[in-house]
PDB file of C-alpha atoms in Angstrom:
ATOM      1  CA  VAL A1402     181.036  85.075 113.141  1.00  0.00           C
ATOM      2  CA  LEU A1403     177.646  83.862 111.917  1.00  0.00           C
ATOM      3  CA  ASP A1404     177.739  80.897 114.321  1.00  0.00           C
ATOM      4  CA  TYR A1405     178.510  83.217 117.167  1.00  0.00           C
ATOM      5  CA  LEU A1406     175.736  85.672 116.134  1.00  0.00           C
ATOM      6  CA  GLU A1407     173.279  82.761 115.800  1.00  0.00           C
ATOM      7  CA  GLU A1408     174.061  81.589 119.308  1.00  0.00           C
ATOM      8  CA  LEU A1409     173.903  85.076 120.705  1.00  0.00           C
ATOM      9  CA  ASN A1410     170.535  85.565 119.055  1.00  0.00           C
ATOM     10  CA  LYS A1411     169.214  82.480 120.839  1.00  0.00           C
ATOM     11  CA  ARG A1412     170.124  84.017 124.284  1.00  0.00           C
ATOM     12  CA  THR A1413     168.931  87.631 123.530  1.00  0.00           C
ATOM     13  CA  TYR A1414     167.317  89.564 120.715  1.00  0.00           C
ATOM     14  CA  ILE A1415     169.918  91.115 118.358  1.00  0.00           C
ATOM     15  CA  THR A1416     169.775  92.968 115.052  1.00  0.00           C
ATOM     16  CA  ILE A1417     172.698  93.447 112.622  1.00  0.00           C
ATOM     17  CA  GLU A1418     173.007  96.735 110.967  1.00  0.00           C
ATOM     18  CA  LEU A1419     174.441  96.727 107.384  1.00  0.00           C
ATOM     19  CA  GLY A1420     175.600  99.818 105.508  1.00  0.00           C
ATOM     20  CA  LEU A1421     174.375  99.470 101.996  1.00  0.00           C
ATOM     21  CA  GLN A1422     174.167 103.251 101.305  1.00  0.00           C
ATOM     22  CA  THR A1423     173.226 102.695  97.617  1.00  0.00           C
ATOM     23  CA  ILE A1424     172.689  99.884  95.151  1.00  0.00           C
ATOM     24  CA  HIS A1425     174.585 101.707  92.494  1.00  0.00           C
ATOM     25  CA  GLU A1426     178.096 100.307  92.078  1.00  0.00           C
ATOM     26  CA  GLU A1427     179.565 103.424  90.510  1.00  0.00           C
ATOM     27  CA  THR A1428     178.512 105.446  93.550  1.00  0.00           C
ATOM     28  CA  SER A1429     179.627 102.612  95.878  1.00  0.00           C
ATOM     29  CA  ASN A1430     183.086 102.632  94.360  1.00  0.00           C
ATOM     30  CA  PHE A1431     183.286 106.482  94.603  1.00  0.00           C
ATOM     31  CA  ILE A1432     182.443 106.445  98.401  1.00  0.00           C
ATOM     32  CA  ASN A1433     184.700 103.486  98.943  1.00  0.00           C
ATOM     33  CA  ARG A1434     182.004 101.165 100.460  1.00  0.00           C
ATOM     34  CA  CYS A1435     184.387  98.235 100.191  1.00  0.00           C
ATOM     35  CA  HIS A1436     181.857  95.649  99.407  1.00  0.00           C
ATOM     36  CA  THR A1437     179.774  94.841  96.400  1.00  0.00           C
ATOM     37  CA  LEU A1438     176.035  94.701  96.128  1.00  0.00           C
ATOM     38  CA  GLU A1439     176.328  90.900  95.763  1.00  0.00           C
ATOM     39  CA  GLU A1440     178.273  90.592  98.945  1.00  0.00           C
ATOM     40  CA  PHE A1441     175.695  92.689 100.716  1.00  0.00           C
ATOM     41  CA  GLU A1442     172.842  90.520  99.508  1.00  0.00           C
ATOM     42  CA  THR A1443     174.673  87.396 100.435  1.00  0.00           C
ATOM     43  CA  GLY A1444     175.210  88.787 103.977  1.00  0.00           C
ATOM     44  CA  VAL A1445     171.478  89.528 104.292  1.00  0.00           C
ATOM     45  CA  LYS A1446     170.550  86.046 103.256  1.00  0.00           C
ATOM     46  CA  LYS A1447     173.067  84.347 105.578  1.00  0.00           C
ATOM     47  CA  LEU A1448     171.931  86.425 108.524  1.00  0.00           C
ATOM     48  CA  ARG A1449     168.274  85.742 107.695  1.00  0.00           C
ATOM     49  CA  GLU A1450     168.947  81.999 107.294  1.00  0.00           C
ATOM     50  CA  ARG A1451     169.936  82.020 111.030  1.00  0.00           C
ATOM     51  CA  ASN A1452     166.842  84.160 111.940  1.00  0.00           C
ATOM     52  CA  ILE A1453     168.886  87.256 112.619  1.00  0.00           C
ATOM     53  CA  ASP A1454     167.084  90.517 111.918  1.00  0.00           C
ATOM     54  CA  VAL A1455     168.728  92.978 109.541  1.00  0.00           C
ATOM     55  CA  VAL A1456     168.526  96.805 109.504  1.00  0.00           C
ATOM     56  CA  VAL A1457     169.886  98.446 106.445  1.00  0.00           C
ATOM     57  CA  HIS A1458     171.489 101.993 106.188  1.00  0.00           C
ATOM     58  CA  ILE A1459     170.891 104.101 103.002  1.00  0.00           C
ATOM     59  CA  ILE A1460     172.176 107.515 102.259  1.00  0.00           C
ATOM     60  CA  ASN A1461     170.323 110.102 100.151  1.00  0.00           C
ATOM     61  CA  GLY A1462     172.167 112.771  98.290  1.00  0.00           C
ATOM     62  CA  LEU A1463     175.313 110.856  97.351  1.00  0.00           C
ATOM     63  CA  PRO A1464     177.284 112.576  94.523  1.00  0.00           C
ATOM     64  CA  ASN A1465     175.844 112.169  91.077  1.00  0.00           C
ATOM     65  CA  GLU A1466     172.845 110.115  92.288  1.00  0.00           C
ATOM     66  CA  THR A1467     169.434 111.168  90.933  1.00  0.00           C
ATOM     67  CA  GLU A1468     166.117 110.878  92.714  1.00  0.00           C
ATOM     68  CA  GLU A1469     165.261 107.850  90.623  1.00  0.00           C
ATOM     69  CA  MET A1470     168.563 106.107  91.791  1.00  0.00           C
ATOM     70  CA  MET A1471     167.576 106.761  95.382  1.00  0.00           C
ATOM     71  CA  LEU A1472     164.188 105.366  94.875  1.00  0.00           C
ATOM     72  CA  ASP A1473     165.626 102.350  93.162  1.00  0.00           C
ATOM     73  CA  THR A1474     167.546 101.558  96.192  1.00  0.00           C
ATOM     74  CA  VAL A1475     164.351 101.351  98.148  1.00  0.00           C
ATOM     75  CA  ARG A1476     162.774  99.207  95.459  1.00  0.00           C
ATOM     76  CA  TYR A1477     165.668  96.785  95.741  1.00  0.00           C
ATOM     77  CA  LEU A1478     165.418  96.583  99.479  1.00  0.00           C
ATOM     78  CA  ASN A1479     161.734  95.654  99.231  1.00  0.00           C
ATOM     79  CA  LYS A1480     162.749  92.435  97.464  1.00  0.00           C
ATOM     80  CA  LEU A1481     165.004  91.363 100.359  1.00  0.00           C
ATOM     81  CA  ASP A1482     164.033  89.831 103.767  1.00  0.00           C
ATOM     82  CA  ILE A1483     165.082  92.910 105.883  1.00  0.00           C
ATOM     83  CA  GLN A1484     163.318  94.011 108.987  1.00  0.00           C
ATOM     84  CA  GLY A1485     164.397  97.723 109.236  1.00  0.00           C
ATOM     85  CA  ILE A1486     165.887 100.695 107.485  1.00  0.00           C
ATOM     86  CA  LYS A1487     167.717 103.777 108.578  1.00  0.00           C
ATOM     87  CA  ILE A1488     167.619 106.646 106.082  1.00  0.00           C
ATOM     88  CA  HIS A1489     170.278 109.227 106.207  1.00  0.00           C
ATOM     89  CA  MET A1490     171.144 112.462 104.362  1.00  0.00           C
ATOM     90  CA  LEU A1491     174.671 112.754 103.070  1.00  0.00           C
ATOM     91  CA  HIS A1492     176.773 114.800 105.464  1.00  0.00           C
ATOM     92  CA  ILE A1493     180.045 116.375 104.195  1.00  0.00           C
ATOM     93  CA  ILE A1494     182.342 116.211 107.280  1.00  0.00           C
ATOM     94  CA  LYS A1495     185.580 118.183 107.690  1.00  0.00           C
ATOM     95  CA  ASP A1496     188.932 116.468 107.110  1.00  0.00           C
ATOM     96  CA  THR A1497     187.452 113.657 104.985  1.00  0.00           C
ATOM     97  CA  ARG A1498     188.225 112.614 101.448  1.00  0.00           C
ATOM     98  CA  LEU A1499     184.657 113.643 100.496  1.00  0.00           C
ATOM     99  CA  ALA A1500     185.228 117.109 101.959  1.00  0.00           C
ATOM    100  CA  ASP A1501     188.378 117.509  99.803  1.00  0.00           C
ATOM    101  CA  TYR A1502     186.564 116.329  96.775  1.00  0.00           C
ATOM    102  CA  TYR A1503     183.509 118.653  97.381  1.00  0.00           C
ATOM    103  CA  LYS A1504     186.003 121.672  97.779  1.00  0.00           C
ATOM    104  CA  LYS A1505     187.518 120.817  94.433  1.00  0.00           C
ATOM    105  CA  TYR A1506     184.412 119.566  92.610  1.00  0.00           C
ATOM    106  CA  PRO A1507     181.317 120.999  94.235  1.00  0.00           C
ATOM    107  CA  PHE A1508     178.235 118.818  93.530  1.00  0.00           C
ATOM    108  CA  HIS A1509     174.531 119.357  94.250  1.00  0.00           C
ATOM    109  CA  ILE A1510     173.619 119.005  97.923  1.00  0.00           C
ATOM    110  CA  LEU A1511     169.964 118.234  98.430  1.00  0.00           C
ATOM    111  CA  SER A1512     167.926 121.034 100.078  1.00  0.00           C
ATOM    112  CA  LYS A1513     165.682 120.222 103.043  1.00  0.00           C
ATOM    113  CA  ASP A1514     162.716 120.315 100.780  1.00  0.00           C
ATOM    114  CA  GLU A1515     164.270 117.959  98.220  1.00  0.00           C
ATOM    115  CA  TYR A1516     165.267 115.577 100.980  1.00  0.00           C
ATOM    116  CA  ILE A1517     161.806 115.556 102.546  1.00  0.00           C
ATOM    117  CA  ASP A1518     160.234 115.012  99.080  1.00  0.00           C
ATOM    118  CA  ILE A1519     162.591 112.058  98.302  1.00  0.00           C
ATOM    119  CA  VAL A1520     162.154 110.456 101.727  1.00  0.00           C
ATOM    120  CA  ILE A1521     158.403 110.578 101.388  1.00  0.00           C
ATOM    121  CA  LYS A1522     158.603 108.964  97.909  1.00  0.00           C
ATOM    122  CA  GLN A1523     160.883 106.275  99.390  1.00  0.00           C
ATOM    123  CA  LEU A1524     158.407 105.681 102.316  1.00  0.00           C
ATOM    124  CA  GLU A1525     155.531 105.342  99.832  1.00  0.00           C
ATOM    125  CA  LEU A1526     157.509 102.582  98.091  1.00  0.00           C
ATOM    126  CA  LEU A1527     158.769 100.892 101.316  1.00  0.00           C
ATOM    127  CA  LYS A1528     156.878  97.764 102.327  1.00  0.00           C
ATOM    128  CA  ASP A1529     154.911  98.543 105.335  1.00  0.00           C
ATOM    129  CA  THR A1530     156.502  95.517 107.175  1.00  0.00           C
ATOM    130  CA  ILE A1531     159.924  97.181 107.274  1.00  0.00           C
ATOM    131  CA  VAL A1532     160.434  99.118 110.448  1.00  0.00           C
ATOM    132  CA  ILE A1533     161.692 102.687 110.016  1.00  0.00           C
ATOM    133  CA  HIS A1534     164.514 103.213 112.498  1.00  0.00           C
ATOM    134  CA  ARG A1535     165.693 106.535 111.273  1.00  0.00           C
ATOM    135  CA  LEU A1536     164.769 109.295 108.865  1.00  0.00           C
ATOM    136  CA  THR A1537     167.723 111.558 109.226  1.00  0.00           C
ATOM    137  CA  GLY A1538     171.064 111.684 110.964  1.00  0.00           C
ATOM    138  CA  ASP A1539     172.703 113.629 113.713  1.00  0.00           C
ATOM    139  CA  PRO A1540     175.798 115.508 112.411  1.00  0.00           C
ATOM    140  CA  ASP A1541     178.202 117.211 114.729  1.00  0.00           C
ATOM    141  CA  PRO A1542     177.765 120.877 113.989  1.00  0.00           C
ATOM    142  CA  SER A1543     181.444 121.602 114.555  1.00  0.00           C
ATOM    143  CA  GLU A1544     182.450 119.014 111.954  1.00  0.00           C
ATOM    144  CA  LEU A1545     179.760 119.662 109.315  1.00  0.00           C
ATOM    145  CA  ILE A1546     180.566 121.369 106.077  1.00  0.00           C
ATOM    146  CA  GLU A1547     177.200 120.686 104.368  1.00  0.00           C
ATOM    147  CA  PRO A1548     174.203 120.624 104.519  1.00  0.00           C
ATOM    148  CA  PHE A1549     173.719 122.853 107.581  1.00  0.00           C
ATOM    149  CA  TRP A1550     169.879 122.268 107.554  1.00  0.00           C
ATOM    150  CA  THR A1551     170.591 118.695 108.866  1.00  0.00           C
ATOM    151  CA  ILE A1552     171.561 120.177 112.259  1.00  0.00           C
ATOM    152  CA  LYS A1553     167.854 120.794 112.983  1.00  0.00           C
ATOM    153  CA  LYS A1554     166.701 117.237 113.062  1.00  0.00           C
ATOM    154  CA  ILE A1555     163.314 117.976 114.659  1.00  0.00           C
ATOM    155  CA  ASP A1556     162.606 120.472 111.822  1.00  0.00           C
ATOM    156  CA  VAL A1557     163.343 117.697 109.199  1.00  0.00           C
ATOM    157  CA  LEU A1558     161.220 115.134 111.024  1.00  0.00           C
ATOM    158  CA  ASN A1559     158.321 117.613 111.444  1.00  0.00           C
ATOM    159  CA  GLY A1560     158.624 118.582 107.776  1.00  0.00           C
ATOM    160  CA  ILE A1561     158.271 114.926 106.710  1.00  0.00           C
ATOM    161  CA  ASP A1562     155.245 114.483 108.999  1.00  0.00           C
ATOM    162  CA  LYS A1563     153.561 117.622 107.862  1.00  0.00           C
ATOM    163  CA  GLU A1564     154.188 117.002 104.141  1.00  0.00           C
ATOM    164  CA  MET A1565     152.923 113.262 104.477  1.00  0.00           C
ATOM    165  CA  ALA A1566     149.695 114.561 106.074  1.00  0.00           C
ATOM    166  CA  LYS A1567     149.410 117.275 103.401  1.00  0.00           C
ATOM    167  CA  ARG A1568     149.707 114.590 100.740  1.00  0.00           C
ATOM    168  CA  ASN A1569     147.529 112.146 102.570  1.00  0.00           C
ATOM    169  CA  THR A1570     150.076 109.421 102.146  1.00  0.00           C
ATOM    170  CA  TYR A1571     151.736 106.713 104.228  1.00  0.00           C
ATOM    171  CA  GLN A1572     154.399 104.071 104.127  1.00  0.00           C
ATOM    172  CA  GLY A1573     153.797 101.319 101.625  1.00  0.00           C
ATOM    173  CA  ILE A1574     151.017 102.980  99.710  1.00  0.00           C
ATOM    174  CA  LYS A1575     152.961 102.341  96.429  1.00  0.00           C
ATOM    175  CA  SER A1576     154.721  99.170  97.276  1.00  0.00           C
TER     176      SER A1576
END
């Protein structure tokens, strides 16, 4: 696969997106990520050895993760040779194992304000050489259980912009 991707990358520009979600193995096991942090890191290194750009997905608001844990995920990514990041908010979607778990054991869902605050802190930590591809996701409203505020993507993006201006901050200021 790596040989094929390398050859393809010589003919056209490609990026490979990898779903890290979190660096915390307990959370990873809970969400059934199905690969270890070491395997993720090895994948990034093998792709970069072949000059293939990597974009990493992370999820904020995973069950039992603290703000500091979410910030640690960005700190970790700064140490890797990645070219982009997609930041998502956890969506609880109907008819999933997570939805069943949430019904039995409700856990804290980040509010829009909490999410905005964490994303800004992550951006402040994130190296300014890493391209931001996404700051929130697009849930299907008919499938969404929580959080409903994520349906209004433009409100979230505008909230991040306004709060960053208010704080007079920018990406990489604390990296």
